[in-house]
Coordinates of C-alpha atoms in Angstrom, one line a residue:
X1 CA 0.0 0.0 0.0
X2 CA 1.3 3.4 -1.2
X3 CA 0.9 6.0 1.7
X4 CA 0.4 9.5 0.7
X5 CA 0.1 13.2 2.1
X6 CA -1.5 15.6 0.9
X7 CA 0.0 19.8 1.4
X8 CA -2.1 22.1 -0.3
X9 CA -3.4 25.7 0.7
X10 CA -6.4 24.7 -1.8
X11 CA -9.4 22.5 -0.4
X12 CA -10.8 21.8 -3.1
X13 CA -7.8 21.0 -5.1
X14 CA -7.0 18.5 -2.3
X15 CA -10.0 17.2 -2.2
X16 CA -10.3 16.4 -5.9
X17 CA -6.8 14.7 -5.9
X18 CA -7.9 12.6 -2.6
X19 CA -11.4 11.5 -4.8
X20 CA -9.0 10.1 -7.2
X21 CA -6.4 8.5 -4.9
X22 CA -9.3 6.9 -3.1
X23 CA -10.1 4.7 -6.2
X24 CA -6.7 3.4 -5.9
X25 CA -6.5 0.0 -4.2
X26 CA -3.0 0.3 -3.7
X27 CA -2.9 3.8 -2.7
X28 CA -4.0 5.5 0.7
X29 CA -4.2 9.1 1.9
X30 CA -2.7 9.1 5.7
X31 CA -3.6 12.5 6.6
X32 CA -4.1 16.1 4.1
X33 CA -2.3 19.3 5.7
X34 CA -3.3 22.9 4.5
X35 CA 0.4 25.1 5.5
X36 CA 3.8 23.4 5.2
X37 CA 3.9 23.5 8.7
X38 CA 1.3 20.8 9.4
X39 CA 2.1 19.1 6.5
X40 CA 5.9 19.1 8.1
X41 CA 4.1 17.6 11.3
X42 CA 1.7 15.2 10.0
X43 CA 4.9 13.8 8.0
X44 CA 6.7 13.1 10.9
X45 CA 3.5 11.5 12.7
X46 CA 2.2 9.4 9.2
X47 CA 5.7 8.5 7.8
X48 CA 4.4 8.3 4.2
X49 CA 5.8 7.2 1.2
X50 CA 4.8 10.0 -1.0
X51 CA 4.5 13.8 -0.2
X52 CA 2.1 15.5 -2.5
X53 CA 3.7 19.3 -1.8
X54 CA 2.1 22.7 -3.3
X55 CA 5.2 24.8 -4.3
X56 CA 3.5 27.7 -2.8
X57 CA 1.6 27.8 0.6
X58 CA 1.7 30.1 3.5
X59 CA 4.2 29.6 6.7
X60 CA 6.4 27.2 5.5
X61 CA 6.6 27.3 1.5
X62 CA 6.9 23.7 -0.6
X63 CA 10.4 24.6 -1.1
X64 CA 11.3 24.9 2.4
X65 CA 8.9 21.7 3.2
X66 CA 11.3 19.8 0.8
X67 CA 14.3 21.2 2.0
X68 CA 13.6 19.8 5.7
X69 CA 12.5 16.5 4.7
X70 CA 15.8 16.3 3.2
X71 CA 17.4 16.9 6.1
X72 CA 15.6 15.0 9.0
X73 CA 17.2 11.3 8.7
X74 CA 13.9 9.7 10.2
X75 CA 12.2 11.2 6.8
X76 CA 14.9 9.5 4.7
X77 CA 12.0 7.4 2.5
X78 CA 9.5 10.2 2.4
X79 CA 9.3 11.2 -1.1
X80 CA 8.7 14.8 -2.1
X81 CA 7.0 16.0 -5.0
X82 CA 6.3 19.4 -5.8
X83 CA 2.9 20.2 -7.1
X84 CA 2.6 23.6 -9.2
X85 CA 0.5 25.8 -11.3
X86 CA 3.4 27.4 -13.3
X87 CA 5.1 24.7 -15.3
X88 CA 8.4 25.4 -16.2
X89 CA 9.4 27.4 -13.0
X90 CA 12.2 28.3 -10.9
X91 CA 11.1 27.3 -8.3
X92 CA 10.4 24.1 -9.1
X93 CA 14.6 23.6 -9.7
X94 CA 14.6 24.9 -6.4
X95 CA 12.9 22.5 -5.0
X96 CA 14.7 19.7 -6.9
X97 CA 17.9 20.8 -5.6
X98 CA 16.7 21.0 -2.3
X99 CA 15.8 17.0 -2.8
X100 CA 12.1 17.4 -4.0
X101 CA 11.5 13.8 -6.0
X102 CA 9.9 15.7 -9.1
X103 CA 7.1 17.5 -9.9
X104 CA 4.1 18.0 -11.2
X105 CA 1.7 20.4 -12.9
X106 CA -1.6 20.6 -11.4
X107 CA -3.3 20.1 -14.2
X108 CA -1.4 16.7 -14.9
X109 CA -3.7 13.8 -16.9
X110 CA -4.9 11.8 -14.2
X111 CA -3.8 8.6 -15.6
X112 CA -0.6 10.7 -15.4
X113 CA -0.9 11.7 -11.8
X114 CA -1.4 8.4 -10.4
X115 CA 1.3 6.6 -12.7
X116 CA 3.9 9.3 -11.3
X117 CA 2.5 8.8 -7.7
X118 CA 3.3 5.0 -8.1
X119 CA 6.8 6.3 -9.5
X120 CA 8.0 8.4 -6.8
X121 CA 6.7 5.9 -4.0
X122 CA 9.2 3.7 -5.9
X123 CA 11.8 6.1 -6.2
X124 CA 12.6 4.4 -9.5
X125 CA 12.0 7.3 -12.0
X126 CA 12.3 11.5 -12.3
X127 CA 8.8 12.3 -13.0
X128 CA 8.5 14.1 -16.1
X129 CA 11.6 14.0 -17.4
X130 CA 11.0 15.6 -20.6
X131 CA 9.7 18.8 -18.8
X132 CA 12.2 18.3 -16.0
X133 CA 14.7 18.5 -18.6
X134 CA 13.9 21.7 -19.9
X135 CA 13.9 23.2 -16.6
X136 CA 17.2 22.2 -15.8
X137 CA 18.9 23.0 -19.1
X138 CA 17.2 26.5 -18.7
X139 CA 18.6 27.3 -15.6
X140 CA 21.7 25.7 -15.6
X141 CA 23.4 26.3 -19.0
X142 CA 26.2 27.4 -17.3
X143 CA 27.7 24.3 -15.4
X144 CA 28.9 25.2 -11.9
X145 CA 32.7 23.8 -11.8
X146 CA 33.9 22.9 -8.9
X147 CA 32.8 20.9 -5.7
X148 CA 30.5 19.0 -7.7
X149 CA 32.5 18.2 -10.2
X150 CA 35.7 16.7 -8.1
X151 CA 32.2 14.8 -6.4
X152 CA 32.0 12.5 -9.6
X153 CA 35.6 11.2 -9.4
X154 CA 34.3 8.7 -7.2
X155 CA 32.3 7.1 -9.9
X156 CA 33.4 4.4 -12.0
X157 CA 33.0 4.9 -16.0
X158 CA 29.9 2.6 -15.9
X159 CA 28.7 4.7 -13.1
X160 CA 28.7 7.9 -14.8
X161 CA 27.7 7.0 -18.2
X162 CA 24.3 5.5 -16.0
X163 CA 24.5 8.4 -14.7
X164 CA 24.6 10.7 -17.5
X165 CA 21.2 8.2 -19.1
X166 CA 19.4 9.1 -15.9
X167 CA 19.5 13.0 -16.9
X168 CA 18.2 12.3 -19.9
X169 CA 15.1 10.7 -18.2
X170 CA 15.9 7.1 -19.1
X171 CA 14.2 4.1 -17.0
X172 CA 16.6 1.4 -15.8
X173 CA 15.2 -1.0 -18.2
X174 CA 16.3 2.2 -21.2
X175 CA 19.3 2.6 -19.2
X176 CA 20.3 -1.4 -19.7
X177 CA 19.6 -1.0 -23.3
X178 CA 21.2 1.7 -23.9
X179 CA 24.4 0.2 -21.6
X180 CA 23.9 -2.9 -23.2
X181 CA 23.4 -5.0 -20.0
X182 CA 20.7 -6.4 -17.6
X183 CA 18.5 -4.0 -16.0
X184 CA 19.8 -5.4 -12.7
X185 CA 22.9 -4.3 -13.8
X186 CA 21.8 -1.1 -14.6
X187 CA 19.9 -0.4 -11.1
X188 CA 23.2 -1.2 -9.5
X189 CA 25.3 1.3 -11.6
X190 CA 22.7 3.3 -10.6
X191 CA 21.9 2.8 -6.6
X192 CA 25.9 2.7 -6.7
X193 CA 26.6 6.5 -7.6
X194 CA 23.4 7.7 -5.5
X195 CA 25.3 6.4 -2.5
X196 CA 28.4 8.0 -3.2
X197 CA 27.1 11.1 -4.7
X198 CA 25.1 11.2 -1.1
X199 CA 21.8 11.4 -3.7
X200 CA 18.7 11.1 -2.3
X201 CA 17.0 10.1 -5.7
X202 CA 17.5 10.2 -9.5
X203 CA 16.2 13.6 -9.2
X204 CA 18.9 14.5 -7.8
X205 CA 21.3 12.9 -9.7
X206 CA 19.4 14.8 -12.9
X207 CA 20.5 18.0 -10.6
X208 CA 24.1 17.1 -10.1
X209 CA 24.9 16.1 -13.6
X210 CA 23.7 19.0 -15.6
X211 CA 25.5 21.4 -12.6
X212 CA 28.8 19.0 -12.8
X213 CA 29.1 19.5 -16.5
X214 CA 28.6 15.5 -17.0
X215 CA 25.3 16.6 -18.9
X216 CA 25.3 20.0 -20.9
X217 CA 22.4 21.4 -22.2
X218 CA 22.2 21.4 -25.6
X219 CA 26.4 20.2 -25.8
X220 CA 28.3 17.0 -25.3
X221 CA 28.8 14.7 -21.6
X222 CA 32.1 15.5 -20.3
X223 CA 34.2 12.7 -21.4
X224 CA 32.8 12.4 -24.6
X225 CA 29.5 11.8 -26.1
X226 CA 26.0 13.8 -26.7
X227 CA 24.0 15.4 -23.9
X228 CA 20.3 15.4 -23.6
X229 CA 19.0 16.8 -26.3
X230 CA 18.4 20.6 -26.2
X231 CA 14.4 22.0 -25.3

């Protein structure tokens, strides 16, 4: 069963996303907060599995929400994801740097919305890669150079060429094709640089490669090879 909490300043918006969560068999709402702060508290009471965050509430913003969850070690598998009316936002790269899973627009599909909540709860995928790339190449077409950069020279090859496939928005069954191995394979490469890169998620791993220069927007992976493609 997929525990979720719902953090929106918007009744009825929460309302309409707990209808559909409700026809879930696999998926339960634990508790719905209307300020960061309670949904900060009812986090630490519920434990869920998946945060549903609004990037902009009153008190404690989604941003900040995210950034806390990061930080609090008995919130380690809460998984944040930013919900927002502005699509292609700063914010929202905000809130992935500060260790938000992904995000989503509220006016998602909901076939859409329920397939990313089951993503995030499995921490397997960046939601909406395509749009998550854009974001990032938009904001971070210059890399930054240095502490992340010296953080990837832990990485094997095989690690950061996985790596590298998770920016683009690649599954680890794409990733295994791609690699030419087995997808078990592939999740190891995987799991294997988000501990040493001290990642919570691939979302994070999207983050640190574009600002490491491993992905540039538009350009060529350090080392060799084409980037994700360009928005």
């Amino acid at each position: 069963m997929i525990r979720v909490l719902l953090v929106d300043d918007q009744p009825l918006l929460r309302s309409g996303f707990r209808a559909l969560l409700d026809l879930e068999d696999d998926i339960e709402v634990v508790a719905e907060a209307g300020d960061g702060q309670e949904g900060l508290e009812l986090a630490r009471r519920h434990l869920p599995d998946v945060a549903l965050v609004d990037i902009r509430m009153p008190l404690v913003d989604g941003i900040e929400v995210t950034r806390r969850v990061a930080a609090d070690p008995a919130l380690s598998r809460v998984h944040v994801v930013i919900l927002t009316n502005y699509g292609l936002d700063e914010y929202v790269l905000d809130a992935l740097r500060a260790g938000a899973a992904g995000f989503l627009v509220k006016d998602v599909l909901p076939e859409d919305f329920l397939h990313a909540v089951r993503v995030a709860a499995r921490g397997d995928a960046l939601l909406a890669p395509a749009i998550t790339r854009k974001l990032i190449s938009r904001y971070l077409a210059q890399p930054l150079p240095a502490a992340s950069g010296t953080a990837l020279e832990e990485l094997t090859g095989r690690e950061r060429e996985a790596v590298a496939l998770v920016a683009q928005g690649l599954s680890n069954d794409e990733i295994a094709s791609r690699m030419v191995i087995s997808p078990l394979t592939a999740k190891t490469h995987v799991n294997r640089a988000m501990t040493k890169l001290r990642a919570r998620d691939r979302a994070q791993l999207v983050v640190l490669a574009y600002e490491s220069g491993l992905v540039v927007p538009g350009g060529t992976r350090a080392g060799g090879g084409t980037s994700a493609p360009a928005p």
